[in-house]
Amino acid sequence: MAEAEGHVAEPGDWFESLPIEAKHGDFLRRIADLLLTDAVFEGTKPLDVTGGSPVLRWCDPEDMASRLAEHRPSGDGRPATQEQLLAFVRFVVDYSVKTGHPHFFNQLFSSLDPYGLAGQWLTDALNPSVYTYEVAPVFTLMEEEILLSMRKLVFGDGHPSANGGDGIFCPGGSMANGCAINVARYKFAPEVKASGLHGLPRLVLFASEDAHYSIYKMAALQGLGEDGVFVVKTDPEGRMDVGHLESQIDSALAKGYAPFMVVATAGTTVLGAFDPLPKIFKVCERYGLWMHVDAAWGGGLLFSKKHRGLLAGIERADSVAWNPHKLLAVPQQCSTLLLRHGGLLSACHSRSASYLFQKDKFYDTSYDVGDKYLQCGRRVDALKFWMMWKAKGTIGLQKHVDKIMDNIKYFLGQVQRRASFKLVLENPAFANVCFWFVPPRLQGSQNSPEYWSEIHKVAPRIKEKMMKKGSLMVNYQPLRDWPNFFRFVLQNSGTNHKDMDFVLNEIEQLGKYM
């Protein structure tokens, strides 16, 4: 670039000297090309003779810190060149986990949906904040329509709970559970909004031992304390023991506590268990308790005519947490809280700030929905889901779910056929398959006193090998008295039976000499 007379060009002058339309256009086009090539197309293709990429390029934290330091903003305040910025983007892509990769099975989210990505780009390009109709006219209506459609799936199309209920998008399933606790508490004791817990009996809720850890976090955050969560035992399949639930409620009442809520789970994080919702509803009805269903993981089954029976009874819930970014593979993040009761969210959360929610606006202010949210400024998490639903249709989302369940059935059958693998649950209900890998040296020694302590060490070692190789990511954990086991979870309908075979072959290869 030519220098102006008497001026020494600085690194960032390439940008300042461009016409306004070229300033952004050229740079963003290069960024988009880089992302589409490296993060999307190559980043979602397994390694083979034709190319592809690893799931991740492992780098120890200390080494990563050193590499990242090379890309810090300049210490002397000078702007970066376009090439330096592009090099930084390449660095981020190169060393990030490719969650859309067909061999990423580490968390309850994955995949890279092109329609969802387009929706996310559209959201970021417009940079909206959704609290009033005047600043987000399309998105306020879009959110309400998506939430209504989801309520119809949960409570039944045409049921009063769908049209007369309510809902919000939340920054993750943990916050959806937290909002459910807050609303249930308000329903039980409305004075808590103004006066807090002062003067109230001790409020307690109930959740299974396999419920999401956010229940405890949110109970602590809202002043109930972690001890305010009474733990209910589960059966051998990981489902809530309803008999023990009743005894825990009776125990709380005998102590003078005030039970107000039961948290059931539809798809537990580790085992993928579904609590017996119809039986839990009867208990809640008998004791006058709010029934919340954490269906963050399992809610997507509502799209499947073949598998939605696992959610039988969810239509009786008072509130439901459902994360489309999990089973339905909507880009992070997309989490909702759905209520059968209208008006409660607003009564519980609203503050009517006059600088946002004026009642004398020139349009119907019932469309200013932001006051029922705990957040003020927030992203449009509905748009990417809207794009996917519109592009694929309800039929396409059903096919997505059914293919996942077909792949899981195949994967389970392959685990059962291999002597090196032992299932934690012989007949898992959902898209979680938990298993131990038994190295050749331990096979046939189940009665040895060291057997299970040795098995406990296997999964962490294999996990280290797969991550450093970059070939695969599958999570592991212990649970109750069980030593470390692998938890294979699936949301990516772009995978196939060949990918299922790869997982087991790779674990066998990495672990055969342990």
Short mmCIF file of C-alpha atoms in Angstrom, two decimals:
data_model
loop_
_atom_site.label_atom_id
_atom_site.label_comp_id
_atom_site.label_asym_id
_atom_site.label_seq_id
_atom_site.Cartn_x
_atom_site.Cartn_y
_atom_site.Cartn_z
CA MET A 1 0.00 0.00 0.00
CA ALA A 2 1.44 3.42 -0.95
CA GLU A 3 2.37 5.73 1.91
CA ALA A 4 1.05 9.30 2.08
CA GLU A 5 3.70 11.99 1.95
CA GLY A 6 5.32 12.44 5.34
CA HIS A 7 3.50 9.45 6.78
CA VAL A 8 4.96 6.08 7.73
CA ALA A 9 2.38 3.36 7.16
CA GLU A 10 1.21 1.55 10.27
CA PRO A 11 0.14 -2.11 10.18
CA GLY A 12 -3.55 -1.28 10.35
CA ASP A 13 -3.54 1.39 7.65
CA TRP A 14 -4.71 -1.15 5.06
CA PHE A 15 -8.10 -0.98 6.75
CA GLU A 16 -8.41 2.73 7.36
CA SER A 17 -7.53 3.63 3.77
CA LEU A 18 -10.20 1.41 2.23
CA PRO A 19 -13.59 2.78 1.10
CA ILE A 20 -16.27 2.09 3.72
CA GLU A 21 -17.95 -0.72 1.73
CA ALA A 22 -14.61 -2.43 1.12
CA LYS A 23 -13.38 -2.06 4.68
CA HIS A 24 -15.71 -4.70 5.93
CA GLY A 25 -16.60 -6.62 2.79
CA ASP A 26 -13.14 -7.84 1.78
CA PHE A 27 -12.15 -8.81 5.30
CA LEU A 28 -15.41 -10.57 6.12
CA ARG A 29 -15.43 -12.45 2.82
CA ARG A 30 -11.95 -13.79 3.55
CA ILE A 31 -13.01 -14.76 7.06
CA ALA A 32 -16.13 -16.51 5.73
CA ASP A 33 -14.10 -18.43 3.13
CA LEU A 34 -11.62 -19.52 5.77
CA LEU A 35 -14.33 -20.67 8.18
CA LEU A 36 -16.30 -22.52 5.54
CA THR A 37 -13.20 -24.34 4.35
CA ASP A 38 -11.33 -25.07 7.58
CA ALA A 39 -14.04 -25.14 10.26
CA VAL A 40 -17.05 -26.42 8.32
CA PHE A 41 -16.05 -28.60 5.36
CA GLU A 42 -12.69 -29.95 6.52
CA GLY A 43 -13.58 -29.70 10.21
CA THR A 44 -16.54 -32.03 9.80
CA LYS A 45 -14.79 -34.65 7.66
CA PRO A 46 -13.03 -37.63 9.28
CA LEU A 47 -9.40 -38.31 8.50
CA ASP A 48 -8.89 -40.67 5.58
CA VAL A 49 -6.75 -40.97 2.48
CA THR A 50 -8.60 -38.08 0.81
CA GLY A 51 -7.96 -35.60 3.61
CA GLY A 52 -10.22 -34.47 6.42
CA SER A 53 -9.17 -33.32 9.86
CA PRO A 54 -8.76 -34.65 13.39
CA VAL A 55 -11.41 -34.03 16.02
CA LEU A 56 -8.84 -31.82 17.74
CA ARG A 57 -5.19 -30.96 17.56
CA TRP A 58 -4.06 -31.54 21.13
CA CYS A 59 -1.85 -28.98 22.83
CA ASP A 60 -0.89 -28.94 26.52
CA PRO A 61 -2.25 -25.90 28.41
CA GLU A 62 1.20 -24.38 28.98
CA ASP A 63 2.10 -24.72 25.31
CA MET A 64 -1.30 -23.35 24.30
CA ALA A 65 -0.77 -20.28 26.49
CA SER A 66 2.56 -19.67 24.75
CA ARG A 67 1.00 -20.02 21.30
CA LEU A 68 -1.91 -17.77 22.21
CA ALA A 69 0.50 -15.11 23.45
CA GLU A 70 1.80 -14.74 19.89
CA HIS A 71 -1.66 -13.51 18.86
CA ARG A 72 -2.30 -10.98 21.63
CA PRO A 73 -3.20 -7.40 20.75
CA SER A 74 0.01 -5.43 20.29
CA GLY A 75 1.59 -4.18 23.49
CA ASP A 76 2.49 -0.86 21.84
CA GLY A 77 -1.10 -0.21 20.80
CA ARG A 78 -0.49 -0.61 17.06
CA PRO A 79 -3.32 -2.19 15.02
CA ALA A 80 -2.84 -5.56 13.38
CA THR A 81 -2.64 -6.17 9.66
CA GLN A 82 -5.33 -8.10 7.84
CA GLU A 83 -2.95 -11.03 7.43
CA GLN A 84 -2.23 -11.05 11.17
CA LEU A 85 -5.95 -11.14 11.90
CA LEU A 86 -6.49 -13.98 9.43
CA ALA A 87 -3.57 -15.87 10.98
CA PHE A 88 -5.26 -15.52 14.37
CA VAL A 89 -8.51 -16.93 12.99
CA ARG A 90 -6.62 -19.88 11.51
CA PHE A 91 -4.97 -20.47 14.88
CA VAL A 92 -8.34 -20.51 16.68
CA VAL A 93 -9.84 -22.92 14.17
CA ASP A 94 -6.77 -25.15 14.09
CA TYR A 95 -6.61 -25.69 17.86
CA SER A 96 -10.33 -25.80 18.65
CA VAL A 97 -12.34 -28.99 19.07
CA LYS A 98 -14.39 -29.70 15.94
CA THR A 99 -17.73 -30.43 17.62
CA GLY A 100 -19.34 -31.04 14.23
CA HIS A 101 -16.85 -33.82 13.50
CA PRO A 102 -18.49 -37.26 13.05
CA HIS A 103 -16.18 -38.67 15.75
CA PHE A 104 -17.08 -36.15 18.46
CA PHE A 105 -19.33 -37.89 20.99
CA ASN A 106 -18.08 -36.17 24.13
CA GLN A 107 -21.05 -34.05 25.25
CA LEU A 108 -24.82 -33.80 24.86
CA PHE A 109 -24.37 -31.51 21.86
CA SER A 110 -22.56 -31.86 18.54
CA SER A 111 -23.05 -31.64 14.80
CA LEU A 112 -22.99 -28.58 12.58
CA ASP A 113 -26.28 -27.88 10.88
CA PRO A 114 -25.93 -25.59 7.83
CA TYR A 115 -29.38 -24.05 8.31
CA GLY A 116 -28.74 -23.45 12.00
CA LEU A 117 -25.37 -21.91 11.16
CA ALA A 118 -27.04 -19.60 8.65
CA GLY A 119 -29.52 -18.55 11.32
CA GLN A 120 -26.71 -17.87 13.75
CA TRP A 121 -24.86 -15.75 11.19
CA LEU A 122 -28.05 -13.80 10.49
CA THR A 123 -28.50 -13.16 14.21
CA ASP A 124 -24.92 -11.96 14.61
CA ALA A 125 -25.10 -9.76 11.53
CA LEU A 126 -28.15 -7.91 12.87
CA ASN A 127 -26.87 -7.86 16.49
CA PRO A 128 -30.33 -7.51 18.08
CA SER A 129 -31.36 -7.62 21.71
CA VAL A 130 -34.78 -9.04 22.34
CA TYR A 131 -36.76 -7.25 25.01
CA THR A 132 -39.23 -4.98 23.22
CA TYR A 133 -41.08 -5.11 19.92
CA GLU A 134 -39.71 -1.71 18.90
CA VAL A 135 -36.08 -2.94 18.81
CA ALA A 136 -36.78 -6.54 17.70
CA PRO A 137 -40.09 -6.62 15.81
CA VAL A 138 -39.40 -9.86 13.92
CA PHE A 139 -37.69 -11.68 16.74
CA THR A 140 -40.17 -11.00 19.55
CA LEU A 141 -42.93 -12.56 17.46
CA MET A 142 -40.66 -15.36 16.25
CA GLU A 143 -39.81 -16.37 19.82
CA GLU A 144 -43.43 -16.50 20.89
CA GLU A 145 -44.38 -18.59 17.85
CA ILE A 146 -41.54 -21.09 18.40
CA LEU A 147 -42.42 -21.38 22.10
CA LEU A 148 -46.08 -21.96 21.21
CA SER A 149 -45.14 -24.68 18.72
CA MET A 150 -42.97 -26.37 21.35
CA ARG A 151 -45.77 -26.20 23.94
CA LYS A 152 -48.10 -27.89 21.45
CA LEU A 153 -45.63 -30.75 21.20
CA VAL A 154 -45.32 -30.99 25.00
CA PHE A 155 -48.90 -30.42 26.18
CA GLY A 156 -50.82 -31.42 23.06
CA ASP A 157 -51.95 -29.41 20.05
CA GLY A 158 -55.16 -27.59 20.92
CA HIS A 159 -54.84 -28.22 24.66
CA PRO A 160 -55.40 -25.08 26.78
CA SER A 161 -51.96 -25.54 28.32
CA ALA A 162 -50.38 -24.97 24.92
CA ASN A 163 -52.23 -21.82 23.88
CA GLY A 164 -52.77 -20.53 27.40
CA GLY A 165 -49.33 -21.38 28.71
CA ASP A 166 -46.08 -19.48 28.46
CA GLY A 167 -42.38 -19.89 27.84
CA ILE A 168 -38.99 -18.25 27.61
CA PHE A 169 -35.61 -18.89 26.03
CA CYS A 170 -32.87 -19.31 28.62
CA PRO A 171 -29.06 -19.12 28.53
CA GLY A 172 -28.69 -22.88 28.97
CA GLY A 173 -30.59 -25.71 30.61
CA SER A 174 -29.20 -24.87 34.04
CA MET A 175 -30.84 -21.46 33.94
CA ALA A 176 -34.06 -23.01 32.60
CA ASN A 177 -34.13 -25.27 35.67
CA GLY A 178 -33.33 -22.27 37.86
CA CYS A 179 -36.22 -20.26 36.42
CA ALA A 180 -38.52 -23.23 36.97
CA ILE A 181 -37.52 -23.37 40.64
CA ASN A 182 -38.08 -19.62 40.96
CA VAL A 183 -41.54 -19.72 39.37
CA ALA A 184 -42.59 -22.81 41.34
CA ARG A 185 -41.50 -21.11 44.56
CA TYR A 186 -43.42 -17.96 43.61
CA LYS A 187 -46.53 -20.02 42.89
CA PHE A 188 -46.23 -21.63 46.33
CA ALA A 189 -45.43 -18.41 48.22
CA PRO A 190 -45.96 -15.22 46.14
CA GLU A 191 -44.69 -13.06 48.99
CA VAL A 192 -41.18 -14.40 48.38
CA LYS A 193 -40.74 -11.97 45.48
CA ALA A 194 -40.94 -8.90 47.70
CA SER A 195 -39.96 -10.21 51.12
CA GLY A 196 -37.57 -13.04 50.30
CA LEU A 197 -37.39 -16.14 52.45
CA HIS A 198 -37.76 -14.22 55.71
CA GLY A 199 -40.66 -15.52 57.77
CA LEU A 200 -41.34 -18.51 55.53
CA PRO A 201 -41.01 -22.14 56.60
CA ARG A 202 -38.04 -23.96 55.10
CA LEU A 203 -38.86 -24.55 51.43
CA VAL A 204 -37.62 -27.84 49.98
CA LEU A 205 -37.79 -29.64 46.65
CA PHE A 206 -37.12 -33.19 45.49
CA ALA A 207 -34.93 -34.59 42.70
CA SER A 208 -33.42 -37.96 41.91
CA GLU A 209 -29.82 -38.82 42.67
CA ASP A 210 -29.16 -38.71 38.92
CA ALA A 211 -30.78 -35.30 38.35
CA HIS A 212 -28.67 -32.61 36.74
CA TYR A 213 -26.25 -30.86 39.08
CA SER A 214 -27.82 -27.50 38.20
CA ILE A 215 -30.69 -28.30 40.58
CA TYR A 216 -28.30 -27.98 43.51
CA LYS A 217 -26.60 -24.90 42.08
CA MET A 218 -29.89 -23.12 41.50
CA ALA A 219 -31.22 -24.10 44.94
CA ALA A 220 -28.09 -22.59 46.50
CA LEU A 221 -28.34 -19.46 44.35
CA GLN A 222 -31.97 -18.88 45.36
CA GLY A 223 -31.34 -19.21 49.09
CA LEU A 224 -32.83 -22.68 49.52
CA GLY A 225 -29.40 -24.19 50.00
CA GLU A 226 -28.13 -27.44 48.55
CA ASP A 227 -29.60 -29.17 51.60
CA GLY A 228 -32.96 -27.87 50.45
CA VAL A 229 -32.85 -30.53 47.72
CA PHE A 230 -34.06 -33.86 49.09
CA VAL A 231 -32.37 -36.64 47.12
CA VAL A 232 -34.58 -39.45 45.83
CA LYS A 233 -33.07 -42.85 45.09
CA THR A 234 -33.18 -44.39 41.63
CA ASP A 235 -33.91 -47.93 40.50
CA PRO A 236 -31.27 -50.10 38.76
CA GLU A 237 -32.10 -48.45 35.41
CA GLY A 238 -31.52 -44.93 36.79
CA ARG A 239 -35.22 -43.94 37.11
CA MET A 240 -36.63 -42.14 40.14
CA ASP A 241 -37.98 -44.47 42.83
CA VAL A 242 -41.50 -43.13 43.37
CA GLY A 243 -41.91 -44.99 46.66
CA HIS A 244 -38.81 -43.30 48.02
CA LEU A 245 -40.07 -39.95 46.69
CA GLU A 246 -43.20 -40.30 48.82
CA SER A 247 -41.20 -41.25 51.91
CA GLN A 248 -38.89 -38.24 51.39
CA ILE A 249 -41.89 -35.90 51.13
CA ASP A 250 -43.38 -37.38 54.31
CA SER A 251 -40.01 -36.99 56.03
CA ALA A 252 -39.81 -33.32 55.04
CA LEU A 253 -43.35 -32.66 56.29
CA ALA A 254 -42.59 -34.38 59.59
CA LYS A 255 -39.68 -31.96 60.09
CA GLY A 256 -41.95 -28.97 59.54
CA TYR A 257 -40.51 -28.16 56.14
CA ALA A 258 -42.59 -26.87 53.22
CA PRO A 259 -42.30 -29.09 50.10
CA PHE A 260 -43.18 -27.16 46.95
CA MET A 261 -41.69 -28.94 43.94
CA VAL A 262 -40.54 -32.22 42.38
CA VAL A 263 -37.94 -32.21 39.60
CA ALA A 264 -38.29 -35.23 37.31
CA THR A 265 -35.82 -35.97 34.52
CA ALA A 266 -36.55 -37.09 30.96
CA GLY A 267 -33.15 -38.28 29.79
CA THR A 268 -30.58 -38.19 32.59
CA THR A 269 -27.14 -36.91 31.66
CA VAL A 270 -25.19 -40.13 32.17
CA LEU A 271 -27.53 -43.11 31.80
CA GLY A 272 -30.22 -41.44 29.67
CA ALA A 273 -32.96 -42.64 32.03
CA PHE A 274 -36.56 -41.39 31.96
CA ASP A 275 -38.29 -40.99 35.29
CA PRO A 276 -41.84 -42.48 35.50
CA LEU A 277 -43.69 -39.23 34.86
CA PRO A 278 -47.30 -40.49 35.23
CA LYS A 279 -46.55 -41.91 38.68
CA ILE A 280 -44.66 -38.80 39.72
CA PHE A 281 -47.59 -36.64 38.62
CA LYS A 282 -49.94 -38.59 40.88
CA VAL A 283 -47.62 -37.96 43.84
CA CYS A 284 -47.41 -34.26 43.01
CA GLU A 285 -51.19 -34.07 42.68
CA ARG A 286 -51.69 -35.78 46.04
CA TYR A 287 -49.30 -33.46 47.90
CA GLY A 288 -50.03 -30.28 45.91
CA LEU A 289 -46.50 -29.97 44.49
CA TRP A 290 -45.25 -28.32 41.31
CA MET A 291 -44.03 -30.91 38.79
CA HIS A 292 -41.05 -29.81 36.72
CA VAL A 293 -39.58 -32.06 34.02
CA ASP A 294 -35.98 -31.51 33.01
CA ALA A 295 -36.22 -32.73 29.41
CA ALA A 296 -33.19 -30.75 28.26
CA TRP A 297 -31.73 -33.90 26.73
CA GLY A 298 -34.77 -36.05 25.97
CA GLY A 299 -37.23 -33.40 24.79
CA GLY A 300 -36.31 -33.81 21.14
CA LEU A 301 -37.99 -37.23 21.14
CA LEU A 302 -41.30 -35.37 20.97
CA PHE A 303 -40.69 -35.07 17.22
CA SER A 304 -40.60 -38.85 16.80
CA LYS A 305 -43.84 -40.80 16.50
CA LYS A 306 -41.80 -43.94 17.07
CA HIS A 307 -39.99 -42.91 20.26
CA ARG A 308 -42.00 -40.15 21.94
CA GLY A 309 -43.61 -42.76 24.21
CA LEU A 310 -40.54 -42.44 26.43
CA LEU A 311 -41.94 -39.03 27.40
CA ALA A 312 -45.40 -40.29 28.36
CA GLY A 313 -46.78 -38.11 31.15
CA ILE A 314 -44.82 -34.97 30.24
CA GLU A 315 -48.11 -33.35 29.22
CA ARG A 316 -49.10 -33.27 32.93
CA ALA A 317 -46.04 -31.24 33.96
CA ASP A 318 -46.33 -27.69 35.27
CA SER A 319 -43.03 -26.76 33.60
CA VAL A 320 -40.59 -28.35 31.18
CA ALA A 321 -36.98 -27.51 30.37
CA TRP A 322 -36.06 -28.47 26.80
CA ASN A 323 -32.78 -27.77 24.99
CA PRO A 324 -33.07 -28.08 21.18
CA HIS A 325 -29.29 -27.64 21.02
CA LYS A 326 -28.94 -31.14 22.45
CA LEU A 327 -30.79 -33.94 20.65
CA LEU A 328 -31.96 -31.77 17.74
CA ALA A 329 -28.42 -30.40 17.16
CA VAL A 330 -29.44 -26.73 16.95
CA PRO A 331 -26.25 -24.62 17.25
CA GLN A 332 -25.28 -23.61 20.77
CA GLN A 333 -27.17 -22.39 22.55
CA CYS A 334 -30.90 -22.95 22.34
CA SER A 335 -32.65 -23.68 25.64
CA THR A 336 -36.24 -23.14 26.67
CA LEU A 337 -38.55 -23.26 29.67
CA LEU A 338 -42.17 -24.09 28.85
CA LEU A 339 -45.07 -23.58 31.29
CA ARG A 340 -48.65 -24.82 31.26
CA HIS A 341 -49.63 -21.70 33.29
CA GLY A 342 -50.01 -18.31 31.62
CA GLY A 343 -48.98 -15.11 33.40
CA LEU A 344 -46.77 -16.69 36.08
CA LEU A 345 -43.46 -15.85 34.41
CA SER A 346 -44.41 -12.20 34.17
CA ALA A 347 -45.77 -12.05 37.71
CA CYS A 348 -42.65 -13.70 39.09
CA HIS A 349 -39.97 -11.89 37.07
CA SER A 350 -41.34 -8.56 35.86
CA ARG A 351 -40.07 -5.24 37.19
CA SER A 352 -41.73 -2.85 34.67
CA ALA A 353 -38.71 -0.61 34.16
CA SER A 354 -40.10 2.62 32.71
CA TYR A 355 -37.13 3.16 30.38
CA LEU A 356 -37.96 -0.04 28.48
CA PHE A 357 -41.49 -1.15 29.20
CA GLN A 358 -43.54 2.04 28.96
CA LYS A 359 -47.27 1.33 28.87
CA ASP A 360 -48.19 4.38 26.74
CA LYS A 361 -46.40 3.32 23.56
CA PHE A 362 -48.15 3.71 20.21
CA TYR A 363 -48.45 -0.08 19.72
CA ASP A 364 -49.78 -2.98 21.78
CA THR A 365 -47.18 -3.37 24.55
CA SER A 366 -48.17 -6.97 25.22
CA TYR A 367 -45.59 -7.69 22.52
CA ASP A 368 -42.85 -6.30 24.78
CA VAL A 369 -42.13 -9.72 26.25
CA GLY A 370 -38.68 -9.02 27.69
CA ASP A 371 -39.86 -8.24 31.23
CA LYS A 372 -40.77 -11.87 31.92
CA TYR A 373 -37.12 -12.82 31.37
CA LEU A 374 -34.45 -12.62 34.04
CA GLN A 375 -32.00 -11.20 31.50
CA CYS A 376 -32.33 -7.79 29.94
CA GLY A 377 -30.11 -7.74 26.87
CA ARG A 378 -29.96 -11.16 25.19
CA ARG A 379 -29.36 -12.90 21.89
CA VAL A 380 -31.96 -14.34 19.54
CA ASP A 381 -31.65 -18.06 20.22
CA ALA A 382 -34.90 -18.80 18.38
CA LEU A 383 -33.74 -17.83 14.89
CA LYS A 384 -31.39 -20.76 14.26
CA PHE A 385 -34.09 -23.20 15.43
CA TRP A 386 -36.67 -21.46 13.22
CA MET A 387 -34.33 -21.79 10.22
CA MET A 388 -33.78 -25.50 10.84
CA TRP A 389 -37.45 -26.23 11.43
CA LYS A 390 -38.46 -24.28 8.31
CA ALA A 391 -35.76 -25.88 6.13
CA LYS A 392 -36.27 -29.48 7.26
CA GLY A 393 -39.89 -29.43 8.32
CA THR A 394 -41.30 -31.44 11.19
CA ILE A 395 -40.75 -34.52 9.01
CA GLY A 396 -37.05 -33.77 8.70
CA LEU A 397 -36.62 -33.30 12.45
CA GLN A 398 -38.44 -36.59 12.99
CA LYS A 399 -36.07 -38.33 10.56
CA HIS A 400 -33.11 -36.79 12.41
CA VAL A 401 -34.27 -38.23 15.74
CA ASP A 402 -35.18 -41.63 14.28
CA LYS A 403 -31.80 -41.96 12.58
CA ILE A 404 -30.01 -41.23 15.85
CA MET A 405 -32.02 -43.93 17.59
CA ASP A 406 -31.31 -46.36 14.72
CA ASN A 407 -27.58 -45.67 15.03
CA ILE A 408 -27.77 -46.20 18.79
CA LYS A 409 -29.52 -49.54 18.29
CA TYR A 410 -26.77 -50.61 15.90
CA PHE A 411 -24.02 -49.38 18.24
CA LEU A 412 -25.56 -51.23 21.19
CA GLY A 413 -25.69 -54.44 19.17
CA GLN A 414 -22.01 -54.11 18.24
CA VAL A 415 -21.01 -53.55 21.87
CA GLN A 416 -22.91 -56.68 22.89
CA ARG A 417 -21.08 -58.74 20.25
CA ARG A 418 -17.54 -57.80 21.32
CA ALA A 419 -15.83 -59.60 24.18
CA SER A 420 -13.73 -56.54 25.05
CA PHE A 421 -16.78 -54.47 26.03
CA LYS A 422 -19.13 -54.77 28.99
CA LEU A 423 -22.34 -52.73 29.21
CA VAL A 424 -23.26 -50.79 32.34
CA LEU A 425 -26.96 -51.13 31.43
CA GLU A 426 -27.90 -54.01 29.17
CA ASN A 427 -30.94 -52.22 27.72
CA PRO A 428 -30.42 -48.43 27.76
CA ALA A 429 -33.59 -46.48 27.04
CA PHE A 430 -32.14 -43.63 25.04
CA ALA A 431 -29.15 -42.29 23.08
CA ASN A 432 -26.67 -43.00 25.91
CA VAL A 433 -24.68 -46.24 25.79
CA CYS A 434 -22.43 -46.70 28.82
CA PHE A 435 -19.77 -49.40 28.80
CA TRP A 436 -16.43 -50.56 30.12
CA PHE A 437 -13.56 -51.56 27.87
CA VAL A 438 -11.83 -54.66 29.24
CA PRO A 439 -8.23 -54.99 27.98
CA PRO A 440 -7.09 -58.50 26.99
CA ARG A 441 -4.97 -58.84 30.14
CA LEU A 442 -8.05 -58.43 32.37
CA GLN A 443 -10.46 -60.60 30.42
CA GLY A 444 -11.51 -63.66 32.40
CA SER A 445 -10.30 -62.23 35.73
CA GLN A 446 -13.61 -60.78 36.95
CA ASN A 447 -13.22 -62.51 40.30
CA SER A 448 -9.83 -60.98 41.00
CA PRO A 449 -9.87 -58.46 43.89
CA GLU A 450 -7.98 -55.97 41.70
CA TYR A 451 -10.27 -56.33 38.68
CA TRP A 452 -12.51 -53.30 39.19
CA SER A 453 -9.74 -51.06 40.50
CA GLU A 454 -7.79 -51.83 37.31
CA ILE A 455 -10.87 -51.28 35.13
CA HIS A 456 -11.24 -47.86 36.81
CA LYS A 457 -7.89 -46.78 35.29
CA VAL A 458 -8.63 -47.90 31.73
CA ALA A 459 -11.04 -45.24 30.44
CA PRO A 460 -8.91 -42.23 31.52
CA ARG A 461 -5.85 -43.72 29.81
CA ILE A 462 -7.70 -44.43 26.58
CA LYS A 463 -9.25 -40.95 26.68
CA GLU A 464 -5.77 -39.43 26.88
CA LYS A 465 -4.61 -41.47 23.89
CA MET A 466 -7.61 -40.64 21.71
CA MET A 467 -7.36 -36.92 22.43
CA LYS A 468 -3.61 -36.71 21.82
CA LYS A 469 -4.10 -38.63 18.59
CA GLY A 470 -7.10 -36.49 17.68
CA SER A 471 -9.04 -39.47 16.38
CA LEU A 472 -12.04 -39.53 18.69
CA MET A 473 -13.70 -37.91 21.71
CA VAL A 474 -15.90 -39.98 24.02
CA ASN A 475 -16.50 -38.98 27.62
CA TYR A 476 -16.09 -41.14 30.73
CA GLN A 477 -17.05 -40.95 34.41
CA PRO A 478 -17.78 -43.05 37.49
CA LEU A 479 -21.32 -43.23 38.89
CA ARG A 480 -22.31 -44.34 42.36
CA ASP A 481 -20.34 -47.57 43.02
CA TRP A 482 -19.43 -48.12 39.38
CA PRO A 483 -15.81 -47.42 38.38
CA ASN A 484 -14.98 -45.23 35.38
CA PHE A 485 -16.88 -46.18 32.23
CA PHE A 486 -17.29 -44.66 28.78
CA ARG A 487 -20.50 -42.77 28.05
CA PHE A 488 -21.22 -42.75 24.34
CA VAL A 489 -23.89 -40.20 23.41
CA LEU A 490 -25.22 -39.35 19.99
CA GLN A 491 -26.92 -36.29 18.50
CA ASN A 492 -25.25 -36.08 15.09
CA SER A 493 -27.55 -37.66 12.49
CA GLY A 494 -24.80 -37.15 9.92
CA THR A 495 -23.05 -40.18 11.39
CA ASN A 496 -23.61 -43.71 10.12
CA HIS A 497 -22.93 -47.32 11.06
CA LYS A 498 -19.38 -47.00 9.77
CA ASP A 499 -18.77 -44.25 12.35
CA MET A 500 -20.24 -46.47 15.07
CA ASP A 501 -17.80 -49.23 14.11
CA PHE A 502 -14.92 -46.75 14.12
CA VAL A 503 -15.58 -45.83 17.76
CA LEU A 504 -15.34 -49.42 18.98
CA ASN A 505 -12.41 -50.31 16.72
CA GLU A 506 -10.46 -47.26 17.84
CA ILE A 507 -11.05 -47.92 21.54
CA GLU A 508 -9.95 -51.53 21.05
CA GLN A 509 -6.83 -50.42 19.20
CA LEU A 510 -5.89 -47.80 21.80
CA GLY A 511 -6.56 -50.07 24.76
CA LYS A 512 -5.40 -53.51 23.69
CA TYR A 513 -1.97 -53.31 25.40
CA MET A 514 -3.14 -51.76 28.67
#
